Amino acid sequence: MIRPEQELLLAPDVQMVPVSALDEKMRGAFKGADAERVALTRRMGRAASTLVDAALAEVLEEFREPSTIAQAILRYSQRTGLDGAATLDDVYVSLRQCFEHGYLVDAHDDRATATEVIFAPGDEVADGTVVRCVHLVDDVEVHQVVLASGRLLAVKVARTPATAPLLDNEAQVLAHLAGRVAPALVARSRPDEVSWLALEWCHGSKAPDVASGLRTGGGRQALISLAARLAAAYVTLHDLGVVHGDVHPGNVLVTPSGEIRLIDFGLALWAGATGSPPPRGGVLPFYDPAHAAAVLAGRVPPSVSESADIYGLAAVLHELLTGHHHLDLSLERDVALRQIANEEPVLAPTLPVEVSAVLGAALGGEPGARPRASDLAAALGTLVPAPALGHDLRKDPLEQLVDGVLAALGPGGTWFDHGLPNGGPRSSVFYGSAGIAAATRRVAMLRSDHAMSALADEWSERALADSEEPDAFASVELGVTSEEIGQVSPYLQRSGLHATEALVAHARADVAGARRAVGRYVATATGPSESLDVTLGVGGVLLTTAMLLETLGVAHPAAAPLQELGQGTSARLWRALNDEADISEATELTYLGVAHGWAGVLLASLRWHAAAGTPPPLGLPDRLEQLASLSRTVGLGAWWPATNRRDRLGWSSHAGGWCHGTAGYVHLWSTAFAAYGERRWAELAERAGWDTYTTRTRISQLCCGACGQAYALLALYRLTEASAWRDRAAELARDAASLSAYHRGAEVRLPASLFKGDVGIATLGVDLEHPDEASMPFFGPDQ
């Protein structure tokens, strides 16, 4: 109840958007609502959007500063000339409902400053240090916490007194589950502390994101397998006597190996828990009809039950399998509640008959007639091969992948005997045989394996032999054209074949062969290029030339042409860079990351001048400062936008991988520290490392995924000598191997590619056998 003297405030996370400003699809979700109405949503709230008329929206604007209702109405009537008493009669009930739904809050309540977190990065909790806040709503915040051992925890904190009993209930349920289908409970707050609980950190992706990737990638079997494993998780949960009570897609995590982890048990029901049973709650689109009808009628909802879980599970399964809800739900709360309570489900016609039948039974009829989770799992399980429902990976998926790739590359192996399955480009470093030569050469060097060294020579020869074929460097299917890749890129063009040839010859102590290969490299890397970046153009030539000089040494007979090429390329690059404005306003080189932007060309310059023993350009420190200033801080981590162009959300996207993400910046700032000795560059490398480690992906590969992230953490291990970074790199490497196995056959893949397939991951596995010497192939220092 609102008291007359009570000062109210519009919650700081409330957004008011006119229906007329929404796109056609969003307007359709409001079921023909008047375009003059306004949608109210809360970014940190749990409820669905609410529609209000424009007049009420204007009154709500008066609560942007603390006001009693009388004060707000007085200001509104003075501004509009409308009668204050009549306006109050019109809007009072609606204002009370806005207060009940959290759009209006007591100005002196914690929710009035909802964006302030209880724990900040660097704070100590659960015997660890807060890394970053990963989830924040009005009643709960979740933080990633690192222990001194390097182990990560998730710490869930009650933001309101009413949430503390739910955390206590969740702690009891999780202790009972003991890590089965859910995160294990690690620690609990003391009675004199803010209420929190610490759980094992589960690296994984939200189920809708995984399912979306499988649907668009054509992985039908893997998609049904995912749904079957989710149903099986609820079989286990119910068999253990626990009803989840908050079933929705956001509470399902999928690990890199495809394991299902259920989260958020504050509303769960377990007979062994002490204290009062939790209230009924959840996310509205996944309410069961009895719950929706009770809320709509203003009654106390029935207690959570296994039958209600089954309804929510069936709704989630339908959405994962089809990308659509089983009802065409309105975004307006009361309309959506009526739909759930009264409308029959409309199942997608694309569902297999067996699945459609059991989902229809779970989403319709009386609660007592619904099937059990085991029936859902069985119906789905009949449609996928048995191994897909289990985990057919060995205990160490990385070891399995290394063995499999090296076997395929050697005599008698599938790729060796029958050619690469990539279908082109068949010769380049990035996609084809030259990349395999670079990888096998590295494996041979790390393992002191003469047979592998001979294999590197074989793959280098194959790259050269195939280099005149139409698909040697191009692929219509992948959209890799000569116009796109230019003429000089060592990663994508002929120059890379000769650079690899020189590295392979050097490994065999073939001085004359290395010298001839360097001559061919210089000839093919000297052509015109409109691109400055590392992957496509001049930056890549400078970086590869630096790598060759680092490896061969300045006393090598081939060093002179490399020095000449490097000096000319550096001068050419910096003439272009000096013409650019501040990085934040540059118009020619607008990307910021390593593969295509400023981080890459600055890294190439640092590497070249260190290898040549010459001072770096005078403008390089200023450019490093400009790029550093564009960082975005998240907890202990730092990240950089993909470009200097602001998108509609303010900045371009955030990624953790090597190509556009923070993994590339670890290499840059580590190299800057080596060049200038300034501690702040090492600190920035470590901040980029934290972001790299905590920004997980569903991609396995070296270019954009977990493999490239692991190599960045190995670079950080070599910089800091802190074993925790080595261990984190190993964790990401296992994720990369698991992701590769999980997605095999579910997307267009290039398994024999160094940068886009399993070859890079296999090389990483061998590098982890020798972490003190680890270096990203055809990118990092290769001595």
JSON list of N, CA and C in Angstrom, two decimals, residues 532-534 538-540 542-543 546 570 573-574 576-578 580-583 589 591-610 616-630 640 664-665 667-673 675-676 681 684 779:
[
{"chain": "A", "resi": 532, "resn": "LEU", "atom": "N", "xyz": [46.38, -2.73, -44.76]},
{"chain": "A", "resi": 532, "resn": "LEU", "atom": "CA", "xyz": [47.46, -2.58, -43.78]},
{"chain": "A", "resi": 532, "resn": "LEU", "atom": "C", "xyz": [47.48, -3.70, -42.76]},
{"chain": "A", "resi": 533, "resn": "ASP", "atom": "N", "xyz": [46.40, -4.50, -42.67]},
{"chain": "A", "resi": 533, "resn": "ASP", "atom": "CA", "xyz": [46.25, -5.37, -41.51]},
{"chain": "A", "resi": 533, "resn": "ASP", "atom": "C", "xyz": [47.11, -6.63, -41.57]},
{"chain": "A", "resi": 534, "resn": "VAL", "atom": "N", "xyz": [47.12, -7.38, -40.48]},
{"chain": "A", "resi": 534, "resn": "VAL", "atom": "CA", "xyz": [47.96, -8.55, -40.35]},
{"chain": "A", "resi": 534, "resn": "VAL", "atom": "C", "xyz": [47.46, -9.71, -41.19]},
{"chain": "A", "resi": 538, "resn": "VAL", "atom": "N", "xyz": [49.86, -5.63, -45.42]},
{"chain": "A", "resi": 538, "resn": "VAL", "atom": "CA", "xyz": [51.22, -5.20, -45.12]},
{"chain": "A", "resi": 538, "resn": "VAL", "atom": "C", "xyz": [51.62, -5.58, -43.69]},
{"chain": "A", "resi": 539, "resn": "GLY", "atom": "N", "xyz": [50.69, -5.46, -42.75]},
{"chain": "A", "resi": 539, "resn": "GLY", "atom": "CA", "xyz": [51.00, -5.83, -41.37]},
{"chain": "A", "resi": 539, "resn": "GLY", "atom": "C", "xyz": [51.39, -7.29, -41.25]},
{"chain": "A", "resi": 540, "resn": "GLY", "atom": "N", "xyz": [50.74, -8.15, -42.03]},
{"chain": "A", "resi": 540, "resn": "GLY", "atom": "CA", "xyz": [51.09, -9.57, -42.01]},
{"chain": "A", "resi": 540, "resn": "GLY", "atom": "C", "xyz": [52.47, -9.84, -42.58]},
{"chain": "A", "resi": 542, "resn": "LEU", "atom": "N", "xyz": [55.01, -7.72, -42.45]},
{"chain": "A", "resi": 542, "resn": "LEU", "atom": "CA", "xyz": [55.98, -7.28, -41.45]},
{"chain": "A", "resi": 542, "resn": "LEU", "atom": "C", "xyz": [56.08, -8.29, -40.31]},
{"chain": "A", "resi": 543, "resn": "LEU", "atom": "N", "xyz": [54.95, -8.81, -39.84]},
{"chain": "A", "resi": 543, "resn": "LEU", "atom": "CA", "xyz": [54.97, -9.78, -38.74]},
{"chain": "A", "resi": 543, "resn": "LEU", "atom": "C", "xyz": [55.66, -11.07, -39.16]},
{"chain": "A", "resi": 546, "resn": "ALA", "atom": "N", "xyz": [59.35, -10.58, -39.43]},
{"chain": "A", "resi": 546, "resn": "ALA", "atom": "CA", "xyz": [59.92, -10.57, -38.08]},
{"chain": "A", "resi": 546, "resn": "ALA", "atom": "C", "xyz": [60.06, -12.00, -37.56]},
{"chain": "A", "resi": 570, "resn": "SER", "atom": "N", "xyz": [58.17, -1.72, -43.01]},
{"chain": "A", "resi": 570, "resn": "SER", "atom": "CA", "xyz": [57.89, -0.89, -41.83]},
{"chain": "A", "resi": 570, "resn": "SER", "atom": "C", "xyz": [57.74, 0.57, -42.22]},
{"chain": "A", "resi": 573, "resn": "LEU", "atom": "N", "xyz": [54.42, 1.00, -43.98]},
{"chain": "A", "resi": 573, "resn": "LEU", "atom": "CA", "xyz": [53.32, 0.92, -43.03]},
{"chain": "A", "resi": 573, "resn": "LEU", "atom": "C", "xyz": [53.18, 2.20, -42.24]},
{"chain": "A", "resi": 574, "resn": "TRP", "atom": "N", "xyz": [54.29, 2.74, -41.74]},
{"chain": "A", "resi": 574, "resn": "TRP", "atom": "CA", "xyz": [54.21, 3.91, -40.88]},
{"chain": "A", "resi": 574, "resn": "TRP", "atom": "C", "xyz": [53.94, 5.20, -41.65]},
{"chain": "A", "resi": 576, "resn": "ALA", "atom": "N", "xyz": [51.66, 5.28, -43.85]},
{"chain": "A", "resi": 576, "resn": "ALA", "atom": "CA", "xyz": [50.19, 5.24, -43.84]},
{"chain": "A", "resi": 576, "resn": "ALA", "atom": "C", "xyz": [49.63, 5.52, -42.45]},
{"chain": "A", "resi": 577, "resn": "LEU", "atom": "N", "xyz": [50.24, 4.95, -41.42]},
{"chain": "A", "resi": 577, "resn": "LEU", "atom": "CA", "xyz": [49.74, 5.13, -40.06]},
{"chain": "A", "resi": 577, "resn": "LEU", "atom": "C", "xyz": [49.88, 6.57, -39.60]},
{"chain": "A", "resi": 578, "resn": "ASN", "atom": "N", "xyz": [50.96, 7.22, -39.99]},
{"chain": "A", "resi": 578, "resn": "ASN", "atom": "CA", "xyz": [51.18, 8.61, -39.57]},
{"chain": "A", "resi": 578, "resn": "ASN", "atom": "C", "xyz": [50.18, 9.57, -40.21]},
{"chain": "A", "resi": 580, "resn": "GLU", "atom": "N", "xyz": [47.05, 8.83, -40.40]},
{"chain": "A", "resi": 580, "resn": "GLU", "atom": "CA", "xyz": [45.77, 8.61, -39.72]},
{"chain": "A", "resi": 580, "resn": "GLU", "atom": "C", "xyz": [45.61, 9.54, -38.53]},
{"chain": "A", "resi": 581, "resn": "ALA", "atom": "N", "xyz": [44.36, 9.85, -38.22]},
{"chain": "A", "resi": 581, "resn": "ALA", "atom": "CA", "xyz": [44.03, 10.62, -37.01]},
{"chain": "A", "resi": 581, "resn": "ALA", "atom": "C", "xyz": [44.23, 9.75, -35.78]},
{"chain": "A", "resi": 582, "resn": "ASP", "atom": "N", "xyz": [43.90, 10.28, -34.63]},
{"chain": "A", "resi": 582, "resn": "ASP", "atom": "CA", "xyz": [43.86, 9.47, -33.41]},
{"chain": "A", "resi": 582, "resn": "ASP", "atom": "C", "xyz": [43.08, 8.19, -33.68]},
{"chain": "A", "resi": 583, "resn": "ILE", "atom": "N", "xyz": [43.51, 7.08, -33.08]},
{"chain": "A", "resi": 583, "resn": "ILE", "atom": "CA", "xyz": [42.88, 5.79, -33.37]},
{"chain": "A", "resi": 583, "resn": "ILE", "atom": "C", "xyz": [41.37, 5.85, -33.20]},
{"chain": "A", "resi": 589, "resn": "LEU", "atom": "N", "xyz": [41.97, 2.77, -41.17]},
{"chain": "A", "resi": 589, "resn": "LEU", "atom": "CA", "xyz": [42.11, 1.57, -40.35]},
{"chain": "A", "resi": 589, "resn": "LEU", "atom": "C", "xyz": [41.18, 1.73, -39.16]},
{"chain": "A", "resi": 591, "resn": "TYR", "atom": "N", "xyz": [39.30, -0.98, -37.71]},
{"chain": "A", "resi": 591, "resn": "TYR", "atom": "CA", "xyz": [39.29, -2.11, -36.79]},
{"chain": "A", "resi": 591, "resn": "TYR", "atom": "C", "xyz": [40.38, -1.92, -35.74]},
{"chain": "A", "resi": 592, "resn": "LEU", "atom": "N", "xyz": [40.16, -2.49, -34.56]},
{"chain": "A", "resi": 592, "resn": "LEU", "atom": "CA", "xyz": [41.11, -2.31, -33.47]},
{"chain": "A", "resi": 592, "resn": "LEU", "atom": "C", "xyz": [41.91, -3.57, -33.15]},
{"chain": "A", "resi": 593, "resn": "GLY", "atom": "N", "xyz": [41.41, -4.75, -33.47]},
{"chain": "A", "resi": 593, "resn": "GLY", "atom": "CA", "xyz": [42.02, -5.99, -33.00]},
{"chain": "A", "resi": 593, "resn": "GLY", "atom": "C", "xyz": [43.27, -6.41, -33.75]},
{"chain": "A", "resi": 594, "resn": "VAL", "atom": "N", "xyz": [43.77, -7.59, -33.40]},
{"chain": "A", "resi": 594, "resn": "VAL", "atom": "CA", "xyz": [45.04, -8.09, -33.93]},
{"chain": "A", "resi": 594, "resn": "VAL", "atom": "C", "xyz": [44.93, -8.52, -35.38]},
{"chain": "A", "resi": 595, "resn": "ALA", "atom": "N", "xyz": [43.90, -9.23, -35.75]},
{"chain": "A", "resi": 595, "resn": "ALA", "atom": "CA", "xyz": [43.85, -9.80, -37.10]},
{"chain": "A", "resi": 595, "resn": "ALA", "atom": "C", "xyz": [43.66, -8.76, -38.18]},
{"chain": "A", "resi": 596, "resn": "HIS", "atom": "N", "xyz": [42.89, -7.73, -37.90]},
{"chain": "A", "resi": 596, "resn": "HIS", "atom": "CA", "xyz": [42.53, -6.77, -38.96]},
{"chain": "A", "resi": 596, "resn": "HIS", "atom": "C", "xyz": [42.70, -5.31, -38.56]},
{"chain": "A", "resi": 597, "resn": "GLY", "atom": "N", "xyz": [43.32, -5.05, -37.42]},
{"chain": "A", "resi": 597, "resn": "GLY", "atom": "CA", "xyz": [43.32, -3.67, -36.97]},
{"chain": "A", "resi": 597, "resn": "GLY", "atom": "C", "xyz": [44.61, -3.19, -36.33]},
{"chain": "A", "resi": 598, "resn": "TRP", "atom": "N", "xyz": [44.46, -2.15, -35.52]},
{"chain": "A", "resi": 598, "resn": "TRP", "atom": "CA", "xyz": [45.57, -1.44, -34.92]},
{"chain": "A", "resi": 598, "resn": "TRP", "atom": "C", "xyz": [46.43, -2.33, -34.02]},
{"chain": "A", "resi": 599, "resn": "ALA", "atom": "N", "xyz": [45.80, -3.17, -33.22]},
{"chain": "A", "resi": 599, "resn": "ALA", "atom": "CA", "xyz": [46.59, -4.02, -32.33]},
{"chain": "A", "resi": 599, "resn": "ALA", "atom": "C", "xyz": [47.56, -4.88, -33.13]},
{"chain": "A", "resi": 600, "resn": "GLY", "atom": "N", "xyz": [47.13, -5.36, -34.29]},
{"chain": "A", "resi": 600, "resn": "GLY", "atom": "CA", "xyz": [47.97, -6.21, -35.11]},
{"chain": "A", "resi": 600, "resn": "GLY", "atom": "C", "xyz": [49.14, -5.47, -35.72]},
{"chain": "A", "resi": 601, "resn": "VAL", "atom": "N", "xyz": [48.90, -4.28, -36.27]},
{"chain": "A", "resi": 601, "resn": "VAL", "atom": "CA", "xyz": [50.01, -3.56, -36.93]},
{"chain": "A", "resi": 601, "resn": "VAL", "atom": "C", "xyz": [50.99, -3.03, -35.90]},
{"chain": "A", "resi": 602, "resn": "LEU", "atom": "N", "xyz": [50.51, -2.66, -34.71]},
{"chain": "A", "resi": 602, "resn": "LEU", "atom": "CA", "xyz": [51.43, -2.22, -33.66]},
{"chain": "A", "resi": 602, "resn": "LEU", "atom": "C", "xyz": [52.27, -3.38, -33.15]},
{"chain": "A", "resi": 603, "resn": "LEU", "atom": "N", "xyz": [51.63, -4.55, -33.00]},
{"chain": "A", "resi": 603, "resn": "LEU", "atom": "CA", "xyz": [52.37, -5.74, -32.60]},
{"chain": "A", "resi": 603, "resn": "LEU", "atom": "C", "xyz": [53.43, -6.11, -33.64]},
{"chain": "A", "resi": 604, "resn": "ALA", "atom": "N", "xyz": [53.05, -6.07, -34.91]},
{"chain": "A", "resi": 604, "resn": "ALA", "atom": "CA", "xyz": [54.00, -6.39, -35.97]},
{"chain": "A", "resi": 604, "resn": "ALA", "atom": "C", "xyz": [55.20, -5.45, -35.93]},
{"chain": "A", "resi": 605, "resn": "SER", "atom": "N", "xyz": [54.95, -4.17, -35.67]},
{"chain": "A", "resi": 605, "resn": "SER", "atom": "CA", "xyz": [56.05, -3.20, -35.60]},
{"chain": "A", "resi": 605, "resn": "SER", "atom": "C", "xyz": [56.97, -3.50, -34.43]},
{"chain": "A", "resi": 606, "resn": "LEU", "atom": "N", "xyz": [56.39, -3.79, -33.28]},
{"chain": "A", "resi": 606, "resn": "LEU", "atom": "CA", "xyz": [57.20, -4.11, -32.10]},
{"chain": "A", "resi": 606, "resn": "LEU", "atom": "C", "xyz": [58.06, -5.35, -32.35]},
{"chain": "A", "resi": 607, "resn": "ARG", "atom": "N", "xyz": [57.44, -6.37, -32.93]},
{"chain": "A", "resi": 607, "resn": "ARG", "atom": "CA", "xyz": [58.17, -7.61, -33.19]},
{"chain": "A", "resi": 607, "resn": "ARG", "atom": "C", "xyz": [59.29, -7.39, -34.19]},
{"chain": "A", "resi": 608, "resn": "TRP", "atom": "N", "xyz": [59.00, -6.63, -35.28]},
{"chain": "A", "resi": 608, "resn": "TRP", "atom": "CA", "xyz": [60.01, -6.43, -36.31]},
{"chain": "A", "resi": 608, "resn": "TRP", "atom": "C", "xyz": [61.23, -5.69, -35.76]},
{"chain": "A", "resi": 609, "resn": "HIS", "atom": "N", "xyz": [60.99, -4.61, -35.05]},
{"chain": "A", "resi": 609, "resn": "HIS", "atom": "CA", "xyz": [62.12, -3.81, -34.60]},
{"chain": "A", "resi": 609, "resn": "HIS", "atom": "C", "xyz": [62.91, -4.52, -33.50]},
{"chain": "A", "resi": 610, "resn": "ALA", "atom": "N", "xyz": [62.25, -5.38, -32.72]},
{"chain": "A", "resi": 610, "resn": "ALA", "atom": "CA", "xyz": [62.99, -6.19, -31.74]},
{"chain": "A", "resi": 610, "resn": "ALA", "atom": "C", "xyz": [63.85, -7.22, -32.46]},
{"chain": "A", "resi": 616, "resn": "PRO", "atom": "N", "xyz": [62.06, 1.24, -32.43]},
{"chain": "A", "resi": 616, "resn": "PRO", "atom": "CA", "xyz": [60.72, 1.32, -33.04]},
{"chain": "A", "resi": 616, "resn": "PRO", "atom": "C", "xyz": [60.40, 2.75, -33.46]},
{"chain": "A", "resi": 617, "resn": "PRO", "atom": "N", "xyz": [59.44, 2.95, -34.35]},
{"chain": "A", "resi": 617, "resn": "PRO", "atom": "CA", "xyz": [59.07, 4.29, -34.80]},
{"chain": "A", "resi": 617, "resn": "PRO", "atom": "C", "xyz": [58.71, 5.20, -33.63]},
{"chain": "A", "resi": 618, "resn": "LEU", "atom": "N", "xyz": [59.02, 6.48, -33.77]},
{"chain": "A", "resi": 618, "resn": "LEU", "atom": "CA", "xyz": [58.77, 7.43, -32.69]},
{"chain": "A", "resi": 618, "resn": "LEU", "atom": "C", "xyz": [57.28, 7.53, -32.35]},
{"chain": "A", "resi": 619, "resn": "GLY", "atom": "N", "xyz": [56.43, 7.30, -33.34]},
{"chain": "A", "resi": 619, "resn": "GLY", "atom": "CA", "xyz": [54.99, 7.43, -33.09]},
{"chain": "A", "resi": 619, "resn": "GLY", "atom": "C", "xyz": [54.36, 6.22, -32.44]},
{"chain": "A", "resi": 620, "resn": "LEU", "atom": "N", "xyz": [55.12, 5.14, -32.28]},
{"chain": "A", "resi": 620, "resn": "LEU", "atom": "CA", "xyz": [54.51, 3.91, -31.78]},
{"chain": "A", "resi": 620, "resn": "LEU", "atom": "C", "xyz": [54.01, 4.03, -30.33]},
{"chain": "A", "resi": 621, "resn": "PRO", "atom": "N", "xyz": [54.78, 4.62, -29.40]},
{"chain": "A", "resi": 621, "resn": "PRO", "atom": "CA", "xyz": [54.26, 4.75, -28.03]},
{"chain": "A", "resi": 621, "resn": "PRO", "atom": "C", "xyz": [52.95, 5.53, -27.96]},
{"chain": "A", "resi": 622, "resn": "ASP", "atom": "N", "xyz": [52.82, 6.59, -28.76]},
{"chain": "A", "resi": 622, "resn": "ASP", "atom": "CA", "xyz": [51.57, 7.35, -28.75]},
{"chain": "A", "resi": 622, "resn": "ASP", "atom": "C", "xyz": [50.40, 6.50, -29.24]},
{"chain": "A", "resi": 623, "resn": "ARG", "atom": "N", "xyz": [50.66, 5.69, -30.28]},
{"chain": "A", "resi": 623, "resn": "ARG", "atom": "CA", "xyz": [49.59, 4.83, -30.78]},
{"chain": "A", "resi": 623, "resn": "ARG", "atom": "C", "xyz": [49.19, 3.79, -29.74]},
{"chain": "A", "resi": 624, "resn": "LEU", "atom": "N", "xyz": [50.16, 3.26, -29.01]},
{"chain": "A", "resi": 624, "resn": "LEU", "atom": "CA", "xyz": [49.85, 2.32, -27.93]},
{"chain": "A", "resi": 624, "resn": "LEU", "atom": "C", "xyz": [48.98, 2.99, -26.87]},
{"chain": "A", "resi": 625, "resn": "GLU", "atom": "N", "xyz": [49.31, 4.22, -26.53]},
{"chain": "A", "resi": 625, "resn": "GLU", "atom": "CA", "xyz": [48.52, 4.96, -25.54]},
{"chain": "A", "resi": 625, "resn": "GLU", "atom": "C", "xyz": [47.09, 5.17, -26.04]},
{"chain": "A", "resi": 626, "resn": "GLN", "atom": "N", "xyz": [46.96, 5.53, -27.31]},
{"chain": "A", "resi": 626, "resn": "GLN", "atom": "CA", "xyz": [45.62, 5.76, -27.87]},
{"chain": "A", "resi": 626, "resn": "GLN", "atom": "C", "xyz": [44.79, 4.49, -27.82]},
{"chain": "A", "resi": 627, "resn": "LEU", "atom": "N", "xyz": [45.40, 3.38, -28.18]},
{"chain": "A", "resi": 627, "resn": "LEU", "atom": "CA", "xyz": [44.66, 2.12, -28.17]},
{"chain": "A", "resi": 627, "resn": "LEU", "atom": "C", "xyz": [44.32, 1.70, -26.75]},
{"chain": "A", "resi": 628, "resn": "ALA", "atom": "N", "xyz": [45.26, 1.87, -25.83]},
{"chain": "A", "resi": 628, "resn": "ALA", "atom": "CA", "xyz": [45.00, 1.54, -24.43]},
{"chain": "A", "resi": 628, "resn": "ALA", "atom": "C", "xyz": [43.83, 2.34, -23.88]},
{"chain": "A", "resi": 629, "resn": "SER", "atom": "N", "xyz": [43.71, 3.59, -24.30]},
{"chain": "A", "resi": 629, "resn": "SER", "atom": "CA", "xyz": [42.65, 4.46, -23.78]},
{"chain": "A", "resi": 629, "resn": "SER", "atom": "C", "xyz": [41.26, 4.03, -24.21]},
{"chain": "A", "resi": 630, "resn": "LEU", "atom": "N", "xyz": [41.17, 3.17, -25.24]},
{"chain": "A", "resi": 630, "resn": "LEU", "atom": "CA", "xyz": [39.87, 2.72, -25.73]},
{"chain": "A", "resi": 630, "resn": "LEU", "atom": "C", "xyz": [39.39, 1.46, -25.02]},
{"chain": "A", "resi": 640, "resn": "TRP", "atom": "N", "xyz": [38.44, -4.51, -25.60]},
{"chain": "A", "resi": 640, "resn": "TRP", "atom": "CA", "xyz": [38.41, -3.44, -26.61]},
{"chain": "A", "resi": 640, "resn": "TRP", "atom": "C", "xyz": [37.31, -3.73, -27.62]},
{"chain": "A", "resi": 664, "resn": "GLY", "atom": "N", "xyz": [44.04, -11.41, -28.65]},
{"chain": "A", "resi": 664, "resn": "GLY", "atom": "CA", "xyz": [45.08, -10.75, -29.43]},
{"chain": "A", "resi": 664, "resn": "GLY", "atom": "C", "xyz": [45.78, -9.66, -28.65]},
{"chain": "A", "resi": 665, "resn": "TYR", "atom": "N", "xyz": [45.05, -8.97, -27.78]},
{"chain": "A", "resi": 665, "resn": "TYR", "atom": "CA", "xyz": [45.65, -7.89, -27.01]},
{"chain": "A", "resi": 665, "resn": "TYR", "atom": "C", "xyz": [46.62, -8.41, -25.95]},
{"chain": "A", "resi": 667, "resn": "HIS", "atom": "N", "xyz": [48.83, -10.66, -26.47]},
{"chain": "A", "resi": 667, "resn": "HIS", "atom": "CA", "xyz": [50.09, -10.70, -27.21]},
{"chain": "A", "resi": 667, "resn": "HIS", "atom": "C", "xyz": [50.66, -9.29, -27.40]},
{"chain": "A", "resi": 668, "resn": "LEU", "atom": "N", "xyz": [49.80, -8.33, -27.73]},
{"chain": "A", "resi": 668, "resn": "LEU", "atom": "CA", "xyz": [50.28, -6.96, -27.96]},
{"chain": "A", "resi": 668, "resn": "LEU", "atom": "C", "xyz": [50.90, -6.38, -26.71]},
{"chain": "A", "resi": 669, "resn": "TRP", "atom": "N", "xyz": [50.16, -6.41, -25.59]},
{"chain": "A", "resi": 669, "resn": "TRP", "atom": "CA", "xyz": [50.65, -5.73, -24.40]},
{"chain": "A", "resi": 669, "resn": "TRP", "atom": "C", "xyz": [51.84, -6.47, -23.79]},
{"chain": "A", "resi": 670, "resn": "SER", "atom": "N", "xyz": [51.90, -7.79, -23.94]},
{"chain": "A", "resi": 670, "resn": "SER", "atom": "CA", "xyz": [53.08, -8.53, -23.49]},
{"chain": "A", "resi": 670, "resn": "SER", "atom": "C", "xyz": [54.31, -8.09, -24.28]},
{"chain": "A", "resi": 671, "resn": "THR", "atom": "N", "xyz": [54.13, -7.92, -25.58]},
{"chain": "A", "resi": 671, "resn": "THR", "atom": "CA", "xyz": [55.24, -7.50, -26.43]},
{"chain": "A", "resi": 671, "resn": "THR", "atom": "C", "xyz": [55.64, -6.06, -26.14]},
{"chain": "A", "resi": 672, "resn": "ALA", "atom": "N", "xyz": [54.66, -5.20, -25.86]},
{"chain": "A", "resi": 672, "resn": "ALA", "atom": "CA", "xyz": [54.97, -3.81, -25.50]},
{"chain": "A", "resi": 672, "resn": "ALA", "atom": "C", "xyz": [55.78, -3.76, -24.21]},
{"chain": "A", "resi": 673, "resn": "PHE", "atom": "N", "xyz": [55.45, -4.62, -23.26]},
{"chain": "A", "resi": 673, "resn": "PHE", "atom": "CA", "xyz": [56.22, -4.67, -22.01]},
{"chain": "A", "resi": 673, "resn": "PHE", "atom": "C", "xyz": [57.66, -5.09, -22.29]},
{"chain": "A", "resi": 675, "resn": "ALA", "atom": "N", "xyz": [59.29, -4.62, -24.98]},
{"chain": "A", "resi": 675, "resn": "ALA", "atom": "CA", "xyz": [59.98, -3.56, -25.73]},
{"chain": "A", "resi": 675, "resn": "ALA", "atom": "C", "xyz": [60.35, -2.37, -24.86]},
{"chain": "A", "resi": 676, "resn": "TYR", "atom": "N", "xyz": [59.43, -1.97, -23.96]},
{"chain": "A", "resi": 676, "resn": "TYR", "atom": "CA", "xyz": [59.64, -0.72, -23.23]},
{"chain": "A", "resi": 676, "resn": "TYR", "atom": "C", "xyz": [59.90, -0.91, -21.74]},
{"chain": "A", "resi": 681, "resn": "TRP", "atom": "N", "xyz": [52.20, -1.97, -19.07]},
{"chain": "A", "resi": 681, "resn": "TRP", "atom": "CA", "xyz": [51.85, -2.79, -20.22]},
{"chain": "A", "resi": 681, "resn": "TRP", "atom": "C", "xyz": [51.65, -4.24, -19.80]},
{"chain": "A", "resi": 684, "resn": "LEU", "atom": "N", "xyz": [48.31, -4.40, -18.18]},
{"chain": "A", "resi": 684, "resn": "LEU", "atom": "CA", "xyz": [47.23, -4.39, -19.17]},
{"chain": "A", "resi": 684, "resn": "LEU", "atom": "C", "xyz": [47.12, -5.74, -19.86]},
{"chain": "A", "resi": 779, "resn": "PHE", "atom": "N", "xyz": [52.45, -17.14, -35.75]},
{"chain": "A", "resi": 779, "resn": "PHE", "atom": "CA", "xyz": [52.06, -15.84, -35.20]},
{"chain": "A", "resi": 779, "resn": "PHE", "atom": "C", "xyz": [53.01, -15.43, -34.08]}
]
